[in-house]
């Protein structure tokens, strides 16, 4: 079937884009659209045109898979096609439903009038792919929505509702009902406009909304300043601003030429490649080779959470936010009351910031019930355990849940390190046991590491992976090992950061390098946020388990232990690796520096200058190396799954595509050789893994593994 289907509604031509699943503007669609525009402009039987999308949406933009590939020479780019479309003397109306994003939004902006149905998302998300709206979006959006609104939309890449689009003037008419109702309204509008006989209203010719920039010449600089933190290390957001600025200085043709130039600079750069990788990695992650897409799932209409501490409370919020009633169980009433009060406090903070209405908070709180009676879990479809990280405690709890929960209920553990298979042995239904490792704060962080036990049933995996999506999370299926994917790799990163401090760097040096690389914060600020006492207890436990003897490899916790001995547990105690005079902002602390210098002396290490490059390589190459081992062991299904874990669980910069993709851009040969040098200088733990070595030797990347 043709990529653009043409029908007639009286004297109105109806064009339906037809390129499932999202009507991406691949070359066959552009070819069809171009031909239709040419044909209809001269057709004496056609007074007006309506453009819509077949299936569940209008159009989600350029076909992302086409970037960097060749297009047949006779097929034009979208920009000149839209110029011709906008230039038509016959009214062209967009009938929008579902999604109008990227090139799809640009296509709608090229139309003379926009009708939109309910529950529609509209916007220009190109920046999230490391590019800019390169088919006139940066020129037409400010002319239609105003300069400030266009800047905010284009630089954030945010998709907005049809109501917000209507208020911004992006959409002219809102329609209730299904896609056919939207088309009917668009046809009626097209007939009305044609009958009025006035020249079409062309977005590209409008100037009325550009005055804002003339009235406020500092607008662009102020905007650049406001986005500096979010956009650090990236080019696309700045290119977007330059293009919108150009729209206020240049006429449409010149502005489009400027936009084209800027687009060309971005589209094949590493930033755009990394973000395209991130986009497809996030979709790939849902595909489990041995659990087919059509695997029947178990209904999750109610959930129970055991433990109402920081994690349990956050997980309860996640379920309530998704509209799922949740029963929270604690051992004693005081802990329960404190936990529920903390949840209410978290919601109230969101309400006070204007990000949630009081009514929505009340509705969500209404979905959360607290109890100290475990028998209340008898009817729930799923229970998530979020109790103390101790195998004996967890096994006792799972044996208890086994006796209480109904057959078929999913029994999930939020453990961040422990063996899910061993936990499952405490029950008579290991097939129903799975790990659901949420990241703190659970109601904010998008990652869920879903840990598949040896006996976890396929339908339990399918249910929990689907549930992740329902909960607004990105679920990544991982296998059982200590720390799973994320924390196992984190361990490498933190260890080297600690060693570097012993050797000569200071926490603020390391944090600056990692922040500039694009991490939301450096490792030391991260430890202070999470609480230094957590790792301290784990180290003490490990040493106890080793009979009080340190292991025979180099111990990384010497400075950290001293910091904890002083009660410097991090933000929550006002002091940690840094001091927090205002409770939140890390400030270098001479007391910590003195401890560090003294420790180096005690360890017999002559402190030396550590370069920024060394900090980056020492912190990230071992992390990547551990990722390679994880991949080799089958703990992660794909290298790109590891990237998703790191982007969504630890804020690894999306514009670098995640650690494994980033490693490919550095080159595995370089990484392997550097690790071999570190192995000589530091010790055997730095040895490159067999997979990393093999790929490096073959000149391949993790993308080829
Ligand atoms: C642009 O327009 C630039 C213009 C400049 C001038 C030329 N292309 O996300 P889902 C696939 S840049 C190719 O699971 P949802 C996706 O990979 C583009 N493929 O569905 C998946 O395939 P799979 C700017 C695409 O309902 C399937 O469709 N546009 C594209 O949760 C379903 O996707 C954007 O950035 C595409 N454009 O969400 C919008 N889009 O089944 C990108 C999707 O083989 N898209 N696929 O894995 C989205 O944000 C979302 O897909 C959605 C639908 C909101 C449209």
XYZ file of C-alpha atoms and ligand atoms in Angstrom:
760
model
C 0.000 0.000 0.000
C 1.148 3.536 -0.747
C 2.956 5.519 1.947
C 0.472 8.364 1.468
C -3.152 7.393 0.876
C -5.413 9.844 -0.893
C -9.205 10.022 -0.473
C -11.820 12.583 -1.356
C -14.360 14.191 0.956
C -16.405 16.206 -1.547
C -14.013 18.878 -2.816
C -11.510 18.265 -0.029
C -8.569 15.911 -0.584
C -7.711 13.838 2.468
C -4.098 12.636 2.677
C -3.268 9.915 5.186
C 0.375 9.230 6.011
C 0.727 5.484 6.060
C 3.971 4.211 7.497
C 3.403 2.037 10.576
C 4.084 2.043 13.465
C 4.502 5.821 13.893
C 4.136 7.263 10.359
C 7.818 8.211 10.376
C 8.726 10.537 7.519
C 10.983 8.067 5.742
C 11.709 8.678 2.093
C 8.676 6.775 0.698
C 6.397 9.049 2.762
C 8.212 12.184 1.635
C 8.082 11.007 -1.959
C 4.333 10.370 -1.689
C 3.654 13.661 0.048
C 5.707 15.636 -2.447
C 3.874 14.064 -5.370
C 0.467 14.635 -3.768
C 1.181 18.317 -3.069
C 2.256 18.863 -6.670
C -0.753 17.029 -8.055
C -3.383 18.611 -5.819
C -2.162 22.159 -6.306
C -3.327 22.004 -9.923
C -6.407 19.813 -9.448
C -9.471 21.882 -10.312
C -11.728 19.491 -8.340
C -9.884 20.108 -5.079
C -10.529 23.256 -3.025
C -8.622 22.279 0.117
C -6.436 19.553 1.640
C -6.568 17.748 4.977
C -3.482 15.917 6.215
C -3.698 13.148 8.785
C -1.941 9.964 9.892
C -3.166 6.406 9.504
C -3.293 4.274 12.643
C -2.681 5.442 16.169
C -0.981 8.772 15.520
C -0.480 11.706 13.205
C 3.297 11.402 12.844
C 6.278 10.899 15.188
C 8.724 12.705 12.902
C 11.668 11.730 10.771
C 12.398 8.033 10.508
C 15.267 7.932 12.982
C 16.688 4.794 11.405
C 17.214 6.754 8.190
C 19.731 9.225 9.655
C 23.154 8.640 8.210
C 21.806 6.398 5.410
C 21.463 7.217 1.713
C 18.155 8.438 0.247
C 17.300 8.009 -3.455
C 18.384 11.151 -5.236
C 14.985 12.094 -6.605
C 13.441 12.264 -3.098
C 13.505 15.737 -1.632
C 14.137 16.688 1.970
C 11.155 17.601 4.114
C 11.999 21.327 4.202
C 11.354 22.144 0.526
C 8.276 19.909 0.535
C 6.900 21.910 3.454
C 7.768 25.151 1.673
C 5.616 24.031 -1.259
C 2.846 22.823 1.049
C 2.757 26.094 2.945
C 2.947 28.038 -0.297
C -0.225 26.422 -1.702
C -3.092 28.829 -2.304
C -5.555 26.145 -1.216
C -6.050 25.817 2.539
C -4.204 22.884 4.100
C -5.498 21.636 7.471
C -3.724 19.211 9.795
C -5.987 16.674 11.535
C -3.811 15.665 14.490
C -4.341 12.728 16.837
C -2.084 10.654 19.089
C 1.317 12.195 18.494
C 2.715 15.038 16.386
C 6.401 15.066 17.160
C 9.552 16.296 15.472
C 9.120 16.336 11.712
C 5.455 15.481 12.370
C 5.036 18.707 14.319
C 6.946 20.570 11.625
C 4.606 19.127 9.046
C 1.628 20.371 11.071
C 3.252 23.808 11.401
C 3.596 23.897 7.621
C -0.192 23.517 7.360
C -2.425 26.590 7.519
C -4.697 25.414 10.315
C -4.442 22.706 12.989
C -7.271 20.654 14.470
C -6.382 18.314 17.319
C -8.038 15.412 19.099
C -7.899 14.426 22.781
C -4.960 12.792 24.589
C -2.480 14.011 22.001
C 1.199 14.755 22.562
C 2.830 17.471 20.509
C 6.324 18.881 20.379
C 9.801 19.064 18.922
C 11.893 16.420 20.760
C 14.804 16.507 18.285
C 17.191 17.874 20.896
C 16.796 14.605 22.804
C 18.337 12.960 19.732
C 21.225 15.403 19.642
C 19.826 17.329 16.661
C 17.450 20.233 16.075
C 14.089 20.547 14.321
C 15.668 20.763 10.906
C 12.571 21.021 8.726
C 11.607 24.564 9.643
C 10.587 23.870 13.241
C 13.033 26.388 14.667
C 11.684 29.009 12.265
C 7.961 28.335 12.331
C 7.481 27.476 16.016
C 8.578 30.921 17.304
C 6.373 32.580 14.669
C 3.381 30.509 15.827
C 3.908 30.078 19.597
C 6.084 33.095 20.420
C 9.810 33.197 21.038
C 9.966 32.227 24.731
C 7.554 29.345 24.361
C 9.365 28.085 21.266
C 12.729 28.271 23.012
C 11.455 26.325 25.996
C 9.786 23.673 23.833
C 12.654 23.215 21.398
C 15.462 23.210 23.962
C 13.684 20.915 26.420
C 12.251 18.660 23.714
C 9.216 18.311 25.959
C 6.014 16.897 24.455
C 2.956 18.876 25.521
C -0.760 18.123 25.720
C -3.222 19.365 23.128
C -4.625 21.748 25.731
C -1.247 23.377 26.325
C -0.698 23.517 22.560
C -4.077 25.216 22.128
C -3.290 27.786 24.811
C 0.071 28.482 23.127
C -1.621 29.008 19.756
C 0.048 25.958 18.222
C -3.310 24.264 17.725
C -6.324 26.201 16.437
C -9.199 23.907 17.328
C -9.705 21.110 19.859
C -12.065 18.270 19.047
C -13.468 15.519 21.273
C -13.862 11.994 19.911
C -11.851 9.555 17.836
C -9.646 10.140 14.824
C -12.647 10.164 12.469
C -14.196 12.977 14.512
C -10.935 14.898 14.216
C -10.874 14.337 10.452
C -14.526 15.444 10.140
C -13.745 18.656 12.026
C -10.649 19.233 9.886
C -12.638 18.716 6.668
C -15.260 21.170 7.930
C -12.537 23.707 8.742
C -10.963 23.184 5.302
C -14.323 23.797 3.588
C -14.921 26.887 5.707
C -11.486 28.329 4.913
C -11.851 27.568 1.207
C -15.290 29.196 1.107
C -13.944 32.315 2.853
C -11.579 32.698 -0.092
C -8.904 34.520 1.916
C -5.197 33.825 1.390
C -4.056 30.988 3.656
C -2.414 31.913 6.944
C 1.205 30.809 6.474
C 3.169 30.164 9.675
C 6.442 31.062 7.991
C 5.203 34.525 7.029
C 3.915 35.492 10.450
C 5.825 38.138 12.377
C 3.314 39.138 15.063
C 4.795 36.807 17.717
C 8.439 37.660 17.035
C 8.254 41.123 18.612
C 8.889 39.609 21.996
C 12.592 39.310 21.123
C 12.817 42.906 19.931
C 11.143 44.124 23.138
C 13.547 42.036 25.226
C 16.963 41.894 23.517
C 18.595 40.073 26.460
C 16.153 37.182 26.133
C 18.519 34.788 24.380
C 21.509 35.370 26.630
C 19.305 34.969 29.686
C 17.964 31.726 28.241
C 21.461 30.402 27.520
C 22.430 31.158 31.070
C 19.372 29.398 32.455
C 20.086 26.221 30.482
C 23.860 26.133 31.032
C 23.799 23.489 33.761
C 21.415 21.136 31.980
C 23.087 21.534 28.595
C 26.707 21.164 29.736
C 28.853 19.206 27.364
C 26.232 19.304 24.601
C 26.017 21.180 21.308
C 22.444 20.630 20.152
C 20.680 22.799 22.779
C 22.888 25.761 21.890
C 22.347 25.222 18.167
C 18.585 25.246 18.840
C 18.864 28.632 20.557
C 20.957 30.062 17.710
C 18.316 28.955 15.201
C 15.419 30.485 17.123
C 17.483 33.648 17.448
C 17.974 33.569 13.683
C 14.205 33.365 13.205
C 13.888 36.761 14.865
C 16.520 38.345 12.579
C 16.080 36.658 9.223
C 13.253 36.051 6.797
C 11.983 32.508 6.405
C 14.215 31.484 3.500
C 17.366 32.788 5.160
C 16.332 31.309 8.501
C 15.778 27.903 6.912
C 19.220 28.037 5.302
C 20.748 28.872 8.684
C 18.819 26.043 10.326
C 20.033 23.642 7.636
C 23.654 24.546 8.259
C 23.302 24.013 11.984
C 21.444 20.713 11.441
C 24.217 19.401 9.176
C 26.790 20.095 11.895
C 24.861 17.994 14.379
C 23.278 15.083 12.597
C 26.301 12.803 12.237
C 28.254 13.994 15.283
C 28.997 11.644 18.202
C 26.433 13.458 20.360
C 23.600 12.615 17.941
C 24.877 9.064 17.400
C 24.949 8.541 21.165
C 21.450 9.857 21.669
C 20.040 7.799 18.797
C 21.686 4.805 20.404
C 20.020 5.725 23.709
C 16.619 5.993 22.005
C 16.815 2.550 20.427
C 18.482 1.008 23.506
C 15.484 2.078 25.597
C 13.159 0.282 23.199
C 15.345 -2.774 22.705
C 15.489 -3.369 26.450
C 11.880 -4.524 26.510
C 12.651 -7.400 24.129
C 13.537 -10.651 25.886
C 14.613 -13.299 23.356
C 13.199 -16.303 25.251
C 10.090 -14.561 26.596
C 7.957 -13.846 23.531
C 6.062 -10.546 23.299
C 2.720 -12.368 23.431
C 3.478 -14.201 26.707
C 0.338 -14.026 28.873
C 0.814 -11.753 31.879
C -0.684 -11.876 35.372
C -2.988 -8.976 36.299
C -1.507 -6.610 38.892
C -4.452 -4.706 40.295
C -3.233 -4.504 43.869
C 0.203 -4.559 45.447
C 1.735 -4.933 48.868
C 5.008 -3.449 50.092
C 6.802 -4.876 53.108
C 8.899 -2.217 54.814
C 8.134 1.473 54.849
C 11.607 2.956 55.109
C 13.069 5.190 52.408
C 12.859 2.499 49.711
C 9.555 0.944 50.726
C 7.868 4.337 51.023
C 9.208 5.422 47.640
C 8.035 2.167 46.009
C 4.572 2.590 47.547
C 4.438 6.041 45.934
C 5.402 4.562 42.568
C 2.418 2.182 42.665
C 0.027 4.885 43.930
C 1.253 7.282 41.224
C 0.249 4.672 38.646
C -3.203 4.314 40.222
C -2.551 0.882 41.763
C -3.877 0.453 45.339
C -1.041 -0.530 47.633
C -0.921 -2.054 51.126
C 2.146 -1.090 53.149
C 3.157 -3.478 55.938
C 5.516 -2.712 58.806
C 6.363 -4.682 61.936
C 5.361 -2.022 64.405
C 2.923 0.850 64.395
C 5.505 3.566 65.118
C 7.631 2.645 62.083
C 4.497 2.453 59.948
C 3.263 5.859 61.085
C 6.683 7.402 60.471
C 6.849 5.829 56.996
C 3.384 6.973 55.955
C 4.087 10.462 57.332
C 7.263 10.570 55.209
C 5.247 9.656 52.110
C 2.738 12.426 52.860
C 5.623 14.856 53.386
C 7.153 13.914 50.020
C 3.854 14.443 48.214
C 3.258 17.735 50.055
C 6.679 18.988 48.897
C 5.681 18.251 45.296
C 2.362 20.039 45.809
C 4.121 23.081 47.261
C 6.371 23.219 44.194
C 3.228 23.324 42.043
C 4.027 19.986 40.370
C 1.034 18.128 41.835
C -2.435 19.306 42.799
C -3.723 18.805 46.329
C -6.557 16.725 44.854
C -4.077 14.418 43.100
C -2.073 14.067 46.306
C -5.243 13.174 48.242
C -6.188 10.643 45.598
C -2.727 9.022 45.723
C -2.595 8.986 49.517
C -6.054 7.380 49.357
C -4.547 4.465 47.428
C -1.977 3.749 50.172
C -3.127 1.743 53.193
C -0.837 0.997 56.120
C -1.065 -2.058 58.371
C 0.999 -4.128 60.799
C -0.985 -7.237 59.953
C 0.856 -9.369 57.378
C -2.323 -11.363 56.742
C -3.637 -8.274 54.897
C -1.346 -9.338 52.038
C -3.357 -12.497 51.410
C -5.280 -11.086 48.456
C -2.678 -8.875 46.780
C -1.477 -9.688 43.268
C 2.126 -8.814 44.025
C 4.282 -8.112 47.063
C 7.514 -6.130 46.951
C 9.827 -6.700 49.881
C 11.897 -3.667 50.921
C 13.293 -4.687 54.298
C 16.814 -4.661 55.738
C 19.518 -5.959 53.337
C 20.214 -9.186 55.204
C 19.800 -12.659 53.734
C 18.453 -14.247 56.923
C 15.853 -11.489 57.373
C 14.768 -11.744 53.761
C 14.500 -15.532 53.795
C 12.402 -15.486 56.932
C 10.102 -12.934 55.342
C 9.751 -14.862 52.073
C 8.860 -18.042 53.974
C 6.182 -16.044 55.766
C 4.866 -14.513 52.512
C 4.762 -18.013 50.997
C 2.360 -19.028 53.720
C 0.153 -15.948 53.388
C -0.028 -14.868 49.739
C -2.536 -16.319 47.304
C -1.363 -18.788 44.658
C 0.036 -16.959 41.639
C 0.927 -13.795 43.544
C 4.296 -12.414 42.446
C 6.818 -12.241 45.281
C 9.423 -9.594 44.501
C 12.513 -8.519 46.385
C 14.032 -5.075 46.219
C 17.446 -6.400 47.191
C 20.286 -4.442 45.608
C 22.939 -7.127 46.012
C 21.665 -10.433 47.404
C 21.149 -13.738 45.617
C 17.543 -13.870 44.402
C 17.799 -17.643 43.919
C 18.711 -18.150 47.539
C 15.827 -15.929 48.646
C 13.514 -17.994 46.430
C 14.556 -21.209 48.201
C 12.714 -19.954 51.283
C 9.439 -20.464 49.385
C 7.722 -23.413 47.744
C 7.114 -21.271 44.664
C 10.483 -20.083 43.296
C 8.805 -19.621 39.907
C 6.877 -16.671 41.375
C 9.944 -14.987 42.874
C 11.752 -12.180 41.064
C 13.934 -9.183 41.918
C 12.590 -5.684 41.360
C 15.488 -3.438 42.234
C 14.271 0.156 42.413
C 16.779 2.992 42.665
C 16.689 5.646 45.337
C 14.646 7.815 45.476
C 12.311 5.198 44.001
C 9.605 7.684 43.101
C 12.100 9.723 41.052
C 14.682 7.395 39.490
C 13.356 5.690 36.371
C 15.354 2.471 36.487
C 14.058 -0.898 37.639
C 16.578 -3.742 37.481
C 14.319 -6.753 37.181
C 16.327 -9.726 38.394
C 15.519 -13.055 36.863
C 16.120 -16.036 39.136
C 17.023 -19.474 37.774
C 13.433 -20.624 38.284
C 11.488 -17.387 37.667
C 8.551 -18.185 35.352
C 8.336 -16.536 31.928
C 4.957 -14.996 32.679
C 6.346 -13.465 35.879
C 9.147 -11.883 33.849
C 6.691 -10.640 31.215
C 4.387 -9.261 33.914
C 7.120 -7.404 35.760
C 8.658 -5.996 32.564
C 5.200 -4.741 31.528
C 4.587 -3.448 35.031
C 7.771 -1.359 34.829
C 6.250 0.499 31.887
C 2.911 0.914 33.686
C 4.803 2.386 36.632
C 6.557 4.861 34.334
C 9.879 3.075 34.781
C 12.425 1.606 32.408
C 12.708 -2.072 33.282
C 15.941 -3.869 32.449
C 16.081 -7.644 32.840
C 19.302 -8.796 34.517
C 20.647 -12.033 35.940
C 21.696 -12.954 39.457
C 25.115 -11.835 40.678
C 26.388 -9.702 43.550
C 25.201 -6.125 42.878
C 23.554 -7.090 39.585
C 24.538 -4.768 36.716
C 24.445 -1.288 38.203
C 25.966 -1.669 41.648
C 28.510 -4.212 40.488
C 29.897 -1.652 38.037
C 29.483 1.170 40.549
C 31.776 -0.687 42.896
C 34.636 -0.368 40.378
C 33.995 3.323 39.886
C 33.921 4.119 43.597
C 36.944 1.970 44.380
C 39.138 3.838 41.924
C 37.818 7.206 43.135
C 38.867 6.214 46.673
C 42.324 5.040 45.503
C 42.871 8.290 43.603
C 42.191 10.205 46.778
C 44.875 8.176 48.573
C 47.295 8.829 45.709
C 46.979 12.595 45.438
C 43.606 13.812 44.141
C 40.998 15.423 46.380
C 37.286 14.571 46.353
C 36.486 17.922 44.745
C 38.946 17.230 41.886
C 37.358 13.895 41.097
C 33.824 15.230 41.417
C 34.605 18.153 39.112
C 35.976 15.860 36.392
C 32.970 13.534 36.546
C 30.506 16.422 36.668
C 32.130 18.032 33.656
C 31.954 14.677 31.892
C 28.181 14.972 32.327
C 27.356 12.974 35.457
C 24.719 14.692 37.630
C 27.274 14.750 40.448
C 30.651 13.240 41.223
C 31.177 9.999 43.185
C 31.837 11.722 46.510
C 28.788 13.977 46.384
C 26.848 10.857 45.398
C 28.124 8.918 48.427
C 27.234 11.862 50.655
C 23.740 11.888 49.224
C 23.229 8.140 49.590
C 24.778 8.028 53.089
C 28.354 6.921 53.770
C 27.236 4.657 56.596
C 25.702 2.183 54.118
C 29.036 1.259 52.514
C 30.751 1.437 55.899
C 28.458 -1.268 57.286
C 28.999 -3.429 54.200
C 32.811 -3.119 54.561
C 32.672 -3.981 58.262
C 30.487 -6.966 57.472
C 32.939 -8.126 54.782
C 35.925 -7.842 57.124
C 33.995 -9.748 59.795
C 33.194 -12.441 57.236
C 36.913 -12.669 56.415
C 37.656 -13.372 60.087
C 38.724 -9.794 60.843
C 41.452 -9.912 58.214
C 41.459 -7.478 55.293
C 41.445 -9.184 51.891
C 44.769 -9.583 50.093
C 43.908 -6.972 47.479
C 44.361 -3.262 48.133
C 41.696 -1.969 50.538
C 39.825 1.093 49.256
C 37.949 2.034 52.417
C 40.736 3.490 54.580
C 39.784 7.150 54.191
C 36.061 6.386 53.999
C 36.228 4.495 57.320
C 37.874 7.462 59.022
C 35.229 9.791 57.610
C 32.548 7.502 59.032
C 34.329 7.134 62.391
C 33.743 10.875 62.755
C 30.032 10.422 62.056
C 30.374 12.213 58.712
C 27.652 10.155 57.033
C 26.904 12.739 54.349
C 24.156 15.258 53.695
C 21.936 13.813 56.403
C 24.521 14.641 59.091
C 25.528 17.948 57.465
C 29.040 16.607 56.775
C 30.584 13.803 54.799
C 33.279 13.942 52.153
C 32.207 17.553 51.928
C 30.686 20.038 54.347
C 27.078 21.135 53.755
C 26.577 24.530 55.337
C 23.199 24.948 53.610
C 22.312 21.261 53.857
C 22.685 20.610 50.116
C 25.698 22.254 48.460
C 28.981 20.351 48.798
C 31.866 22.504 50.020
C 35.454 21.205 50.228
C 36.364 20.709 53.867
C 39.928 21.196 55.223
C 39.214 18.579 57.890
C 38.678 15.944 55.192
C 41.743 17.080 53.296
C 43.839 16.678 56.449
C 42.509 13.146 56.962
C 43.329 12.281 53.366
C 46.874 13.637 53.504
C 47.487 11.868 56.819
C 46.134 8.579 55.412
C 48.434 8.727 52.395
C 51.331 9.188 54.788
C 50.262 6.237 56.918
C 49.921 4.076 53.817
C 53.365 5.112 52.648
C 52.014 6.719 49.476
C 53.847 9.812 48.211
C 51.065 12.114 47.050
C 51.411 13.245 43.446
C 49.548 15.431 40.973
C 46.733 13.433 39.351
C 45.632 14.714 35.943
C 42.006 15.098 34.893
C 42.558 12.506 32.157
C 43.811 9.980 34.674
C 40.798 10.628 36.903
C 38.436 9.961 34.012
C 40.266 6.848 32.817
C 40.771 5.370 36.279
C 37.119 5.902 37.214
C 35.462 4.855 33.984
C 37.621 2.240 32.271
C 37.314 -0.310 35.123
C 33.572 0.367 35.169
C 33.390 -0.425 31.450
C 35.604 -3.477 32.005
C 33.167 -4.800 34.611
C 30.355 -4.156 32.101
C 32.253 -6.384 29.654
C 32.425 -9.174 32.258
C 28.721 -8.768 32.976
C 27.983 -9.064 29.277
C 30.241 -12.069 28.879
C 28.564 -13.844 31.812
C 25.112 -13.182 30.346
C 24.036 -11.141 33.384
C 22.946 -8.444 30.927
C 21.346 -9.441 27.645
C 22.955 -6.706 25.573
C 25.614 -4.019 25.954
C 22.870 -1.488 25.277
C 20.921 -2.811 28.306
C 23.910 -1.878 30.459
C 23.799 1.588 28.943
C 20.127 1.901 29.893
C 20.913 0.849 33.473
C 23.552 3.527 33.762
C 21.579 6.306 32.080
C 18.476 5.766 34.177
C 19.921 4.493 37.448
C 22.995 6.692 37.804
C 22.460 9.612 35.420
C 25.231 8.600 33.007
C 24.968 11.326 30.359
C 22.585 10.419 27.603
C 24.608 12.460 25.136
C 27.383 9.899 25.654
C 25.004 6.992 25.070
C 25.815 5.082 28.288
C 29.192 3.625 29.360
C 29.389 0.817 26.808
C 28.500 3.010 23.833
C 30.849 5.678 25.139
C 33.600 3.048 25.355
C 33.034 2.231 21.695
C 33.462 5.911 20.810
C 36.735 6.016 22.771
C 37.848 2.777 21.086
C 38.230 -0.554 22.875
C 41.858 -0.816 21.770
C 42.663 2.350 23.716
C 40.720 1.174 26.745
C 42.302 -2.296 26.757
C 45.816 -0.873 26.424
C 45.221 1.647 29.213
C 43.834 -1.051 31.496
C 46.918 -3.171 30.828
C 49.070 -0.221 31.878
C 46.929 0.211 35.017
C 47.275 -3.497 35.706
C 51.059 -3.084 35.811
C 50.938 0.110 37.898
C 48.048 -0.714 40.198
C 47.357 -4.392 40.431
C 45.604 -7.419 38.944
C 42.070 -6.084 39.452
C 42.712 -3.734 36.528
C 43.293 -6.526 33.980
C 41.105 -6.150 30.906
C 38.438 -8.837 30.654
C 38.720 -11.553 27.980
C 35.750 -10.105 26.060
C 37.184 -6.598 26.080
C 40.539 -7.920 24.887
C 38.968 -10.038 22.172
C 36.856 -7.183 20.814
C 39.816 -4.812 20.964
C 41.967 -7.268 19.048
C 39.288 -7.748 16.418
C 38.859 -3.983 16.071
C 35.253 -4.271 17.208
C 33.075 -2.487 19.754
C 30.469 -3.657 22.275
C 27.874 -2.762 19.649
C 29.227 -5.740 17.646
C 29.367 -8.145 20.604
C 12.940 14.475 13.541
O 11.767 14.430 13.341
C 13.858 15.364 12.855
C 13.429 16.178 11.888
C 14.397 17.052 11.278
C 14.279 17.101 9.797
C 14.318 15.844 9.002
N 11.625 6.766 13.701
O 8.354 4.391 21.526
P 7.533 3.241 21.090
C 9.693 3.058 16.649
S 13.696 13.473 14.635
C 11.799 5.451 13.626
O 7.779 1.940 21.748
P 5.193 4.489 22.209
C 10.309 2.546 17.922
O 11.683 2.307 17.759
C 12.403 12.477 15.294
N 11.241 4.578 14.490
O 5.970 3.580 21.168
C 9.509 1.294 18.174
O 10.011 0.302 17.315
P 10.119 -1.221 17.798
C 11.680 13.232 16.315
C 10.495 5.092 15.475
O 3.779 4.405 21.841
C 8.114 1.652 17.668
O 8.305 2.758 16.775
N 10.686 12.365 16.884
C 10.282 6.465 15.615
O 5.633 4.182 23.600
C 7.152 2.081 18.757
O 7.755 3.113 19.524
C 10.874 11.771 18.057
O 11.880 11.943 18.709
C 10.880 7.331 14.662
N 10.712 8.662 14.702
O 5.706 5.982 21.916
C 9.761 10.901 18.513
N 9.498 6.683 16.708
O 8.699 -1.642 18.112
C 10.296 9.549 18.806
C 9.215 5.470 17.198
O 10.734 -1.933 16.628
N 9.275 8.620 19.203
N 9.810 4.504 16.461
O 11.002 -1.194 19.002
C 8.694 8.652 20.407
O 8.926 9.509 21.231
C 7.736 7.535 20.728
O 8.012 6.477 19.875
C 6.244 7.917 20.570
C 5.383 6.638 20.732
C 5.871 8.937 21.655
C 5.978 8.473 19.217
